[in-house]
CSV table of C-alpha atoms in Angstrom, one decimal:
chain,number,residue,atom,x,y,z
A,1,MET,CA,-11.9,18.7,13.3
A,2,THR,CA,-13.2,21.4,11.1
A,3,LEU,CA,-10.8,23.5,9.1
A,4,PRO,CA,-11.2,27.1,8.3
A,5,ASP,CA,-12.1,27.9,4.8
A,6,ALA,CA,-9.5,29.5,2.5
A,7,ASP,CA,-9.8,33.1,1.8
A,8,PRO,CA,-11.9,33.1,-1.5
A,9,ARG,CA,-9.6,35.8,-3.0
A,10,SER,CA,-6.5,33.6,-2.5
A,11,PRO,CA,-5.8,30.9,-5.1
A,12,LEU,CA,-4.0,28.9,-2.4
A,13,PRO,CA,-5.5,26.8,0.4
A,14,SER,CA,-5.0,28.0,4.0
A,15,PRO,CA,-1.7,26.9,5.8
A,16,THR,CA,-3.7,24.7,8.0
A,17,ARG,CA,-5.6,23.0,5.1
A,18,ARG,CA,-2.4,22.6,3.3
A,19,GLN,CA,-0.6,21.0,6.3
A,20,VAL,CA,-3.5,18.5,6.8
A,21,GLN,CA,-3.4,17.6,3.1
A,22,LEU,CA,0.4,17.1,3.2
A,23,GLN,CA,0.0,14.9,6.4
A,24,ARG,CA,-2.6,12.8,4.8
A,25,ALA,CA,-0.5,12.4,1.5
A,26,ALA,CA,2.6,11.3,3.7
A,27,GLN,CA,0.6,8.9,5.5
A,28,ALA,CA,-0.9,7.3,2.4
A,29,ASN,CA,2.8,7.1,1.0
A,30,GLU,CA,3.9,5.3,4.2
A,31,ARG,CA,1.0,2.9,4.0
A,32,ALA,CA,1.8,2.0,0.3
A,33,LEU,CA,5.3,1.4,1.2
A,34,LEU,CA,4.6,-0.8,4.2
A,35,ARG,CA,2.0,-2.6,2.0
A,36,VAL,CA,4.7,-3.5,-0.6
A,37,LEU,CA,7.1,-4.7,2.3
A,38,HIS,CA,4.3,-6.8,3.7
A,39,ASP,CA,3.9,-8.3,0.2
A,40,LEU,CA,7.5,-9.0,0.0
A,41,ARG,CA,7.5,-10.7,3.3
A,42,GLN,CA,4.5,-12.8,2.3
A,43,LEU,CA,6.3,-13.9,-0.9
A,44,THR,CA,9.4,-15.0,1.1
A,45,ASP,CA,7.3,-16.9,3.6
A,46,ASP,CA,5.4,-18.7,0.9
A,47,VAL,CA,8.5,-19.6,-1.1
A,48,LEU,CA,11.2,-20.1,1.6
A,49,GLY,CA,9.1,-20.7,4.6
A,50,PRO,CA,9.9,-18.9,7.9
A,51,GLY,CA,13.4,-17.8,8.3
A,52,GLU,CA,15.7,-15.2,9.7
A,53,ASN,CA,17.5,-12.3,7.9
A,54,ARG,CA,15.3,-12.6,4.8
A,55,LEU,CA,16.6,-10.7,1.7
A,56,VAL,CA,14.9,-10.0,-1.6
A,57,VAL,CA,17.1,-8.9,-4.5
A,58,PHE,CA,15.5,-7.3,-7.7
A,59,ARG,CA,18.2,-8.1,-10.4
A,60,LEU,CA,18.4,-5.7,-13.2
A,61,GLU,CA,20.3,-5.7,-16.5
A,62,PRO,CA,20.6,-2.9,-19.1
A,63,GLY,CA,17.7,-2.7,-21.5
A,64,GLU,CA,17.3,-0.6,-24.9
A,65,GLU,CA,15.4,2.2,-23.3
A,66,GLN,CA,15.7,1.4,-19.6
A,67,PRO,CA,17.0,-1.3,-17.3
A,68,ARG,CA,14.7,-4.3,-17.1
A,69,LEU,CA,14.1,-6.9,-14.3
A,70,THR,CA,15.6,-10.2,-15.0
A,71,SER,CA,14.9,-12.1,-11.8
A,72,VAL,CA,14.2,-11.8,-8.1
A,73,GLU,CA,16.4,-13.6,-5.7
A,74,LEU,CA,14.9,-14.5,-2.3
A,75,ALA,CA,17.4,-15.7,0.5
A,76,CYS,CA,17.3,-16.4,4.1
A,77,ALA,CA,19.1,-18.6,6.6
A,78,THR,CA,17.2,-21.7,5.4
A,79,GLY,CA,17.9,-21.3,1.6
A,80,ARG,CA,17.9,-19.3,-1.6
A,81,VAL,CA,15.5,-19.3,-4.6
A,82,THR,CA,15.5,-17.4,-7.9
A,83,ARG,CA,12.1,-16.3,-9.1
A,84,GLY,CA,10.9,-14.4,-12.3
A,85,GLN,CA,12.4,-16.7,-14.9
A,86,GLY,CA,9.1,-17.7,-16.6
A,87,ALA,CA,6.8,-15.1,-18.3
A,88,ASP,CA,3.9,-15.2,-15.7
A,89,ASP,CA,6.4,-15.1,-12.7
A,90,ARG,CA,8.4,-12.3,-14.3
A,91,ALA,CA,5.2,-10.3,-14.8
A,92,ALA,CA,4.3,-10.8,-11.0
A,93,CYS,CA,7.9,-9.9,-10.0
A,94,THR,CA,7.9,-6.9,-12.3
A,95,GLU,CA,4.8,-5.6,-10.7
A,96,LEU,CA,6.3,-6.0,-7.1
A,97,HIS,CA,9.4,-4.1,-8.2
A,98,ALA,CA,7.4,-1.2,-9.8
A,99,ASP,CA,5.2,-1.0,-6.8
A,100,LEU,CA,8.3,-0.8,-4.5
A,101,VAL,CA,10.1,1.7,-6.6
A,102,TRP,CA,7.0,3.9,-6.9
A,103,ALA,CA,6.3,3.7,-3.0
A,104,LEU,CA,9.9,4.5,-2.3
A,105,GLY,CA,9.9,7.5,-4.7
A,106,MET,CA,6.7,8.8,-3.2
A,107,HIS,CA,7.8,8.3,0.4
A,108,THR,CA,11.2,9.9,0.0
A,109,ALA,CA,10.3,12.5,-2.6
A,110,SER,CA,13.3,11.4,-4.6
A,111,SER,CA,14.2,8.9,-7.3
A,112,CYS,CA,15.8,5.7,-6.3
A,113,PRO,CA,17.7,3.2,-8.5
A,114,GLY,CA,15.9,0.2,-9.7
A,115,GLY,CA,18.5,-2.3,-8.6
A,116,LEU,CA,17.1,-2.8,-5.0
A,117,ALA,CA,17.9,-5.3,-2.3
A,118,VAL,CA,15.5,-5.4,0.7
A,119,ALA,CA,16.3,-6.8,4.1
A,120,ILE,CA,12.7,-7.7,4.9
A,121,ASP,CA,13.0,-8.4,8.7
A,122,GLN,CA,14.8,-5.1,9.3
A,123,GLN,CA,12.7,-3.2,6.8
A,124,MET,CA,16.0,-1.7,5.2
A,125,ILE,CA,16.3,-1.1,1.6
A,126,ALA,CA,19.5,-0.5,-0.5
A,127,GLY,CA,19.7,0.7,-4.0
A,128,TYR,CA,22.4,0.0,-6.6
A,129,PRO,CA,23.4,2.1,-9.6
A,130,GLU,CA,22.0,0.7,-12.9
A,131,GLY,CA,25.1,1.6,-15.0
A,132,HIS,CA,28.3,1.8,-13.0
A,133,CYS,CA,31.9,2.1,-14.0
A,134,GLY,CA,34.8,0.1,-12.8
A,135,HIS,CA,35.5,2.7,-10.0
A,136,TRP,CA,32.3,1.7,-8.3
A,137,ASP,CA,33.2,0.0,-5.0
A,138,GLY,CA,30.0,-2.2,-4.8
A,139,GLU,CA,28.4,-0.1,-2.0
A,140,PRO,CA,24.8,1.0,-2.4
A,141,VAL,CA,24.0,4.5,-3.6
A,142,PHE,CA,20.5,4.7,-2.1
A,143,GLU,CA,19.8,3.7,1.6
A,144,PHE,CA,16.4,3.6,3.2
A,145,SER,CA,15.3,2.3,6.6
A,146,VAL,CA,11.7,2.2,7.8
A,147,ASP,CA,11.1,3.3,11.5
A,148,ARG,CA,14.9,3.5,12.3
A,149,PRO,CA,15.6,6.5,14.4
A,150,ALA,CA,19.0,8.1,14.0
A,151,LEU,CA,19.8,7.5,17.7
A,152,LEU,CA,19.2,3.7,17.3
A,153,GLU,CA,21.2,3.6,14.2
A,154,ALA,CA,24.2,5.3,15.9
A,155,SER,CA,24.1,2.9,18.8
A,156,THR,CA,23.5,-0.3,16.9
A,157,PRO,CA,26.7,-2.1,15.9
A,158,GLU,CA,27.6,-2.9,12.2
A,159,PRO,CA,26.2,-4.6,10.1
A,160,TYR,CA,22.8,-3.9,11.6
A,161,CYS,CA,23.2,-0.1,12.1
A,162,CYS,CA,21.9,1.0,8.6
A,163,ALA,CA,21.0,-0.4,5.2
A,164,GLY,CA,24.3,0.5,3.7
A,165,HIS,CA,26.0,-1.9,6.0
A,166,LEU,CA,23.3,-4.7,6.5
A,167,VAL,CA,22.3,-5.3,2.9
A,168,PRO,CA,25.9,-5.8,1.6
A,169,ALA,CA,26.6,-8.1,4.6
A,170,LEU,CA,23.5,-10.1,3.8
A,171,LEU,CA,24.6,-10.3,0.0
A,172,GLU,CA,27.9,-11.6,1.1
A,173,ARG,CA,26.5,-14.1,3.5
A,174,TYR,CA,24.2,-15.5,0.8
A,175,GLY,CA,26.8,-15.4,-1.9
A,176,LEU,CA,24.8,-12.9,-4.1
A,177,GLU,CA,26.2,-10.2,-6.2
A,178,PRO,CA,24.7,-6.7,-6.0
A,179,PRO,CA,21.6,-6.4,-8.0
A,180,THR,CA,22.8,-4.6,-11.1
A,181,ARG,CA,25.4,-5.5,-13.7
A,182,ARG,CA,28.3,-3.3,-14.8
A,183,THR,CA,27.5,-1.6,-18.1
A,184,LEU,CA,30.2,1.0,-18.4
A,185,HIS,CA,33.8,-0.5,-18.3
A,186,ASP,CA,35.8,2.7,-18.5
A,187,CYS,CA,35.2,6.3,-17.2
A,188,ASP,CA,37.2,9.4,-17.2
A,189,GLU,CA,38.5,9.0,-13.7
A,190,PRO,CA,42.0,7.9,-13.2
């Protein structure tokens, strides 16, 4: 397909060229996100073996300048393992976490919290606030689902309808806390 050249007097590309560029960027962003999800799936398979309802939890705690990754918990029906305790392992987990946060940000064109829990098999991601007060009810503040049309979500029963229901259900099933610790103990709300 040959695109028309932009008018040389105009500093902006033609609408058709701009649309093609935006479409290519969106496809690249989706590929980056799917690549990270594939890496997480591979990690859970390598560590836990095959299983159902796999969950990866990137656990954060407050840092001096920004929250820092303290561990990654992998869970499925066959077991649960914590990674990221040693320096080399933490570096690899931090890289995976950074890739996921970056890919989500690029794909959604918005920022997402760093405390993430990923339901690998359903390709659903929930984000939790880094510094929350005692009024926080424990529900995620960021939800993302790959290839989940709204019609499917509306017709699918809880907890599998969306990330906001599925991820907390999996956290509870595996006896895991949300991925961030409370840092603010009081707030101005009654």
